[in-house]
PDB file of C-alpha atoms in Angstrom:
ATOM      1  CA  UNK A 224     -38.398  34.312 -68.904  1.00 58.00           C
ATOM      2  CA  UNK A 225     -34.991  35.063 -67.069  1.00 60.00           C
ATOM      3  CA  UNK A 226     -33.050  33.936 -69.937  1.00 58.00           C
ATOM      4  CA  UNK A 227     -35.021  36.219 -72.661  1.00 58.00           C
ATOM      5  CA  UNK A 228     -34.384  39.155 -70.006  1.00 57.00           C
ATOM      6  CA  UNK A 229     -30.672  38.462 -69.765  1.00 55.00           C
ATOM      7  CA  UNK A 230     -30.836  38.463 -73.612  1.00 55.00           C
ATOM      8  CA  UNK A 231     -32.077  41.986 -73.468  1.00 53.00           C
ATOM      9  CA  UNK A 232     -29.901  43.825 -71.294  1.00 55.00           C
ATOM     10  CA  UNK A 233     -27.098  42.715 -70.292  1.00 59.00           C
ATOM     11  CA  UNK A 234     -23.108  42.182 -71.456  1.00 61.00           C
ATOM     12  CA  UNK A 235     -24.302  38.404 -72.433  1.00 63.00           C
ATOM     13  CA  UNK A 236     -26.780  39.445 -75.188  1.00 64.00           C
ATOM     14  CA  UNK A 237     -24.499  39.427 -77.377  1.00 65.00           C
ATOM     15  CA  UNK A 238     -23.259  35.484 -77.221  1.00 66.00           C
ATOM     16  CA  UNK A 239     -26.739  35.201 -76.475  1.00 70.00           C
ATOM     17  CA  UNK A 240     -27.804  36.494 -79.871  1.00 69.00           C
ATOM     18  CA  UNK A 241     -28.658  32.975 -81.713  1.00 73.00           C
ATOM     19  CA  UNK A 242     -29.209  30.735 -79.199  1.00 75.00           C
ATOM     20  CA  UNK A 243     -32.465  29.340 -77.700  1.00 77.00           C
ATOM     21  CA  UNK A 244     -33.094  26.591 -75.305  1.00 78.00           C
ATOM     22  CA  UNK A 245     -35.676  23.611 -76.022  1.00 81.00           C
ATOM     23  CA  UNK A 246     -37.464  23.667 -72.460  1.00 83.00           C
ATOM     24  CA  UNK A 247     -37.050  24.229 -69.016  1.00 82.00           C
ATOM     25  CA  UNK A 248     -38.458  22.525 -66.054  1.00 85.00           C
ATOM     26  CA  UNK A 249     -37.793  22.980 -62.232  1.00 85.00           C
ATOM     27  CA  UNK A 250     -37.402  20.186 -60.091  1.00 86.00           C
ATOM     28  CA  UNK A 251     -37.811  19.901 -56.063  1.00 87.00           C
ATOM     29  CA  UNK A 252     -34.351  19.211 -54.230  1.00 85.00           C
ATOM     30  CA  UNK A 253     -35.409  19.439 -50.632  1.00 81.00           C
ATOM     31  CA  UNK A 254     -38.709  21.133 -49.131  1.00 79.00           C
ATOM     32  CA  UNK A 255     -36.749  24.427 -49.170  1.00 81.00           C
ATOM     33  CA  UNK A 256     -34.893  24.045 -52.475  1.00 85.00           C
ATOM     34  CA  UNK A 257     -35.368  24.139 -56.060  1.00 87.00           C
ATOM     35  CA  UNK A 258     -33.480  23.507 -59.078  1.00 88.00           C
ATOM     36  CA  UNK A 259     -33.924  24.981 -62.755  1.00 88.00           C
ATOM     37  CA  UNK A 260     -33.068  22.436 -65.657  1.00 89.00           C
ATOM     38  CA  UNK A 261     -32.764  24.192 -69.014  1.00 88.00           C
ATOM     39  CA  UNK A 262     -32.494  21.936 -72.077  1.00 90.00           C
ATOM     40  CA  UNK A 263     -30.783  23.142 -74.774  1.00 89.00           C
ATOM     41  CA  UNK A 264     -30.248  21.718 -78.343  1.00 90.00           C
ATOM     42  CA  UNK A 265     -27.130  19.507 -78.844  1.00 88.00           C
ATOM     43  CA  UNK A 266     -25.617  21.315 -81.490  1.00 88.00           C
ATOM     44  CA  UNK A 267     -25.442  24.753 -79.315  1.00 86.00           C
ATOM     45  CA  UNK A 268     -23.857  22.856 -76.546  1.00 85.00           C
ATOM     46  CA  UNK A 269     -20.383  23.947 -77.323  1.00 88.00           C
ATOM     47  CA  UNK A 270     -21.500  27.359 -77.740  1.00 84.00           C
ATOM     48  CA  UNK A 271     -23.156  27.054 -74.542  1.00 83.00           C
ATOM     49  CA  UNK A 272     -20.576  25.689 -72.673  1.00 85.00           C
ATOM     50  CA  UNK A 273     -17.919  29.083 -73.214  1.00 84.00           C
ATOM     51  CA  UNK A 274     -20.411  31.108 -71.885  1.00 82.00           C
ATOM     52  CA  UNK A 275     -21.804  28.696 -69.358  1.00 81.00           C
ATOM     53  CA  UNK A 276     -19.945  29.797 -65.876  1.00 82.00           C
ATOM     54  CA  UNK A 277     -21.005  33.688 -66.634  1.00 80.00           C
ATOM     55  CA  UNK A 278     -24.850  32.651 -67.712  1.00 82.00           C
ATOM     56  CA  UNK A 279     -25.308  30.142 -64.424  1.00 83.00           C
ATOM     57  CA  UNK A 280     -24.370  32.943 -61.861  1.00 81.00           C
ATOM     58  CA  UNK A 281     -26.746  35.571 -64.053  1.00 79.00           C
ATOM     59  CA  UNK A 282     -29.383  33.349 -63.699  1.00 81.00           C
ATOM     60  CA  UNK A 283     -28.946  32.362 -60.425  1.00 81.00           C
ATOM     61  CA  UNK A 284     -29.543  36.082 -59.182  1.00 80.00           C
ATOM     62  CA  UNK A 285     -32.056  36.910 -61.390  1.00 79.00           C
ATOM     63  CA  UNK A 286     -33.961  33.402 -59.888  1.00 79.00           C
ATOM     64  CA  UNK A 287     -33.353  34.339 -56.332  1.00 81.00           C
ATOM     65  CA  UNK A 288     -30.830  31.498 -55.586  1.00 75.00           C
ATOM     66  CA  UNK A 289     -31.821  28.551 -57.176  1.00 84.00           C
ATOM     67  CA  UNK A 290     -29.149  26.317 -59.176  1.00 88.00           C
ATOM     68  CA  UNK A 291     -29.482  26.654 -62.866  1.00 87.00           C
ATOM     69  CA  UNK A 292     -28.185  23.702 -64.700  1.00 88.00           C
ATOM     70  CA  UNK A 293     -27.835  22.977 -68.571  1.00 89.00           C
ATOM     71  CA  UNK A 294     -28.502  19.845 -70.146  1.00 90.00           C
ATOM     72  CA  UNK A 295     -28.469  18.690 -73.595  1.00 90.00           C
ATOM     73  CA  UNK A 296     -31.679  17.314 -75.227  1.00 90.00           C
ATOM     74  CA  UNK A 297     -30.910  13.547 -76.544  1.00 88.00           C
ATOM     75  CA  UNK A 298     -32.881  11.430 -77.848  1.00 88.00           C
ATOM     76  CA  UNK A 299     -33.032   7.398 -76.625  1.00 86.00           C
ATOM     77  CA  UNK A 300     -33.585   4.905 -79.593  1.00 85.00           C
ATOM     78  CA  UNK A 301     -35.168   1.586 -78.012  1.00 83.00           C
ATOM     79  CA  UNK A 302     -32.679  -1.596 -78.863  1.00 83.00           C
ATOM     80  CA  UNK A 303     -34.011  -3.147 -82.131  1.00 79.00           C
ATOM     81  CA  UNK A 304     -35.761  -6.725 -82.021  1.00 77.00           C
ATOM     82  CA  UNK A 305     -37.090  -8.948 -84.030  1.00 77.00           C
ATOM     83  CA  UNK A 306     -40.861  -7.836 -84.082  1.00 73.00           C
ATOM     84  CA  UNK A 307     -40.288  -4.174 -83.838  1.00 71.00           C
ATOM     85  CA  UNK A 308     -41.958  -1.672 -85.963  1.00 69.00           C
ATOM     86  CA  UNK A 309     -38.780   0.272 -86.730  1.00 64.00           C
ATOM     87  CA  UNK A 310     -37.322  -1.299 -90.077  1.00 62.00           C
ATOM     88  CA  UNK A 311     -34.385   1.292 -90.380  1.00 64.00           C
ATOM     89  CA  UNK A 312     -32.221  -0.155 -92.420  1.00 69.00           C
ATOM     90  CA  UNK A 313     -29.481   1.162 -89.829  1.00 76.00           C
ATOM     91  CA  UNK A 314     -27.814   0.262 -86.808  1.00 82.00           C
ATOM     92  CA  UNK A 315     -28.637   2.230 -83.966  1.00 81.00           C
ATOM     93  CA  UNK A 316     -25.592   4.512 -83.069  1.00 83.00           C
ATOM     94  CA  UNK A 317     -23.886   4.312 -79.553  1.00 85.00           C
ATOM     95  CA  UNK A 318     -24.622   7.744 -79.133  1.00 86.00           C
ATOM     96  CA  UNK A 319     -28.641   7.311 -78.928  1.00 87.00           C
ATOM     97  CA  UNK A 320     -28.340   3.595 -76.453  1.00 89.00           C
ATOM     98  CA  UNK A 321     -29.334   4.336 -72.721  1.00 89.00           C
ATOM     99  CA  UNK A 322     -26.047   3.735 -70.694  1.00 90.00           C
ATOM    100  CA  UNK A 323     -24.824   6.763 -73.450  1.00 93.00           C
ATOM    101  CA  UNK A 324     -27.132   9.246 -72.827  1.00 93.00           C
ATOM    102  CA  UNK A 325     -26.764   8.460 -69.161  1.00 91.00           C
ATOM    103  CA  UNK A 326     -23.576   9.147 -69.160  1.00 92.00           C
ATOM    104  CA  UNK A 327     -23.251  12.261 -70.956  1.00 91.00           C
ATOM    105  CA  UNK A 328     -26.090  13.673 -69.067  1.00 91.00           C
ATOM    106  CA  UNK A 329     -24.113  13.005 -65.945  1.00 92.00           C
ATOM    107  CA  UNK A 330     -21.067  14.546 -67.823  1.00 90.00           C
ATOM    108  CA  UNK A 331     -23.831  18.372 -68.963  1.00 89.00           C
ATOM    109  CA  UNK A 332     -24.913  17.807 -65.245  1.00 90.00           C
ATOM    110  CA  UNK A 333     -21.499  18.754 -63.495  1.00 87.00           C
ATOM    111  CA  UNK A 334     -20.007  20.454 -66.881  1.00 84.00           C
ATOM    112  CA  UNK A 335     -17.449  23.125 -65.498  1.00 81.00           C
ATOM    113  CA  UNK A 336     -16.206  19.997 -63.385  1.00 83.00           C
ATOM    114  CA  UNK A 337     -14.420  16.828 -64.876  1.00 86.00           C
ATOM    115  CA  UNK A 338     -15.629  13.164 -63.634  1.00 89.00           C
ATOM    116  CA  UNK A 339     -12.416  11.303 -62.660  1.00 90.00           C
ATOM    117  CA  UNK A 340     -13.951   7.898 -62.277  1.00 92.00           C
ATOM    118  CA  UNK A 341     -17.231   6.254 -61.659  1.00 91.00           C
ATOM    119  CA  UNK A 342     -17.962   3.117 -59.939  1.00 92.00           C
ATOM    120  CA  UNK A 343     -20.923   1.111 -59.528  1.00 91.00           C
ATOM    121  CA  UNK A 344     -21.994  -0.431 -56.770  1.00 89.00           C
ATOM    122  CA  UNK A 345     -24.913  -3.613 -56.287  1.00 89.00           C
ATOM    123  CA  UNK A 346     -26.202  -3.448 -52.891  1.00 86.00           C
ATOM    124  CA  UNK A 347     -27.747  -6.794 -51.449  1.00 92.00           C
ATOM    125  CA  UNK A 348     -30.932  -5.637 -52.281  1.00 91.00           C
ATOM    126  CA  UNK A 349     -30.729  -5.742 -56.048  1.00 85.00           C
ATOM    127  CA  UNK A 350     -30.334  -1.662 -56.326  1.00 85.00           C
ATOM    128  CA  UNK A 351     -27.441  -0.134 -57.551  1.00 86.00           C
ATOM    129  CA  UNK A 352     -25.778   3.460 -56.743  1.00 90.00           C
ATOM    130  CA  UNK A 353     -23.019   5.121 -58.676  1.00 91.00           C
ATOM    131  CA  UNK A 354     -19.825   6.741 -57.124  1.00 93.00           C
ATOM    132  CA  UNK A 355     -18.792   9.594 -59.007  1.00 92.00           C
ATOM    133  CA  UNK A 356     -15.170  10.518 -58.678  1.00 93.00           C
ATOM    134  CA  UNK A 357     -14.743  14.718 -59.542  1.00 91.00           C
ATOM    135  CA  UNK A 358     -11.983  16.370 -59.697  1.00 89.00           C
ATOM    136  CA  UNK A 359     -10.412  18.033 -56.452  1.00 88.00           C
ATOM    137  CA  UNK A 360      -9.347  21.392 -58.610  1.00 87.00           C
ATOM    138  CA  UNK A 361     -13.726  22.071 -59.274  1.00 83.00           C
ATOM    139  CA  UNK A 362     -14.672  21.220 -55.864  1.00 85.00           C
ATOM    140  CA  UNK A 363     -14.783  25.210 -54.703  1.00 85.00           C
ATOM    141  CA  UNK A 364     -17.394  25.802 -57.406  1.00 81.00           C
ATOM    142  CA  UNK A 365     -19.542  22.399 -57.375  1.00 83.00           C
ATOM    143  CA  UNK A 366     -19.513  21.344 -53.539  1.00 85.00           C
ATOM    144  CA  UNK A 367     -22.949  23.196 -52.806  1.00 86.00           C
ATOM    145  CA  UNK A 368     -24.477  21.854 -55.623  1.00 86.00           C
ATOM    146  CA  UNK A 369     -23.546  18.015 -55.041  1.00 89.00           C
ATOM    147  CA  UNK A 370     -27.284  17.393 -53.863  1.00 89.00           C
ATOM    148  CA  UNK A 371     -28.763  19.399 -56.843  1.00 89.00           C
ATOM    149  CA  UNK A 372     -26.306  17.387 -58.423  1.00 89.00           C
ATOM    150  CA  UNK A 373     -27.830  13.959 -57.281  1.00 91.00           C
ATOM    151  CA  UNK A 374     -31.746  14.344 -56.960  1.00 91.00           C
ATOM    152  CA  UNK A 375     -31.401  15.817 -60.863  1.00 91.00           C
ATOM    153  CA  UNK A 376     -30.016  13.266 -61.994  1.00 92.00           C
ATOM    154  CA  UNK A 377     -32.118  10.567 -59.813  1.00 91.00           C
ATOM    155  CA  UNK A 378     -35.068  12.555 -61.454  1.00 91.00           C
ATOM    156  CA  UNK A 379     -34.269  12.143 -65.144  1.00 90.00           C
ATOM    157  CA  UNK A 380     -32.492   8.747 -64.994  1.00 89.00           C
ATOM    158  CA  UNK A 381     -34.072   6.924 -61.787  1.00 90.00           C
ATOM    159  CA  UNK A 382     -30.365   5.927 -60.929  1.00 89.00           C
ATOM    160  CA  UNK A 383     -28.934   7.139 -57.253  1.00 91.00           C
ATOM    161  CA  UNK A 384     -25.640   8.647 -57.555  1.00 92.00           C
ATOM    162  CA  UNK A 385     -23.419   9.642 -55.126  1.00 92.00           C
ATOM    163  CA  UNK A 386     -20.652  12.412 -55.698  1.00 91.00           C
ATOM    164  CA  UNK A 387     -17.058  12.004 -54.018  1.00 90.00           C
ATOM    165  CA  UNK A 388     -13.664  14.513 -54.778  1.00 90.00           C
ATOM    166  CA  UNK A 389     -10.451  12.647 -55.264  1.00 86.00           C
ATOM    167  CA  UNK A 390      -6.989  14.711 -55.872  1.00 77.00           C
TER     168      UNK A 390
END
């Protein structure tokens, strides 16, 4: 509802004009915190992405505070075997395999930042966390959002993640 109010009246509604977003779902942080996730369609991403830093901190006042994060909709295709259904007579790209969309939703998640590195770690236990390396340059305008950042992301992908700045 924000978003078709900021398409109404405001300096955006303009860039605004043909895009929509596919859905939008809000997901707990902390007992005091919540976090908007808009998904938008890939092919607007680009578009998306000029205007992103000015639509984030409209939205974020209209919605009293909470982070507002964009994330493109992709789709996972399941790794073909022998007895499934699917009888495409094509491969399945790279683009639509798990680890992909993984990583590019890690790359929407902290868009106006760049990831310098990742690396994964096994624990003893079997579990696994990844250590995100951002750039030092972003950190003024991505350091409160570094838990937003992480409990997003364990939401959509069940993966823990932890974010680090390196110069």
């Amino acid at each position: 509802q924000a978003l078709l109010d900021l398409v109404a009246n405001s300096d955006l509604s303009s860039a605004l004009r043909g895009l929509y977003f596919v859905g939008a779902e809000e997901v707990v942080i902390r007992d005091d915190k919540v976090a908007v996730v808009i998904h938008i369609p890939f092919p607007q991403q680009k578009i998306y992405h000029k205007i992103q830093g000015r639509l984030v901190r409209e939205l974020e006042k209209k919605l009293s505070g909470k982070h507002v994060i964009f994330l493109s909709k992709r789709r996972i295709l399941s790794k073909p075997t022998r007895h499934s259904r699917n009888l495409s007579k094509q491969k399945r790209p790279r683009s639509r395999t798990l680890t992909a969309v993984h990583a590019s939703i890690l790359d929407d998640l902290v868009y106006p930042a760049e990831i310098a590195g990742k690396r994964k770690r096994e624990k003893l236990d079997g579990s696994q966390q990844i250590k995100v390396h951002l750039e030092k340059s972003s950190q003024i305008n991505t350091e409160t959002k570094l838990d937003t950042f992480m409990s997003v992301y364990k939401k959509l992908t069940g993966k823990d993640v932890v974010f680090e700045y390196v110069d």
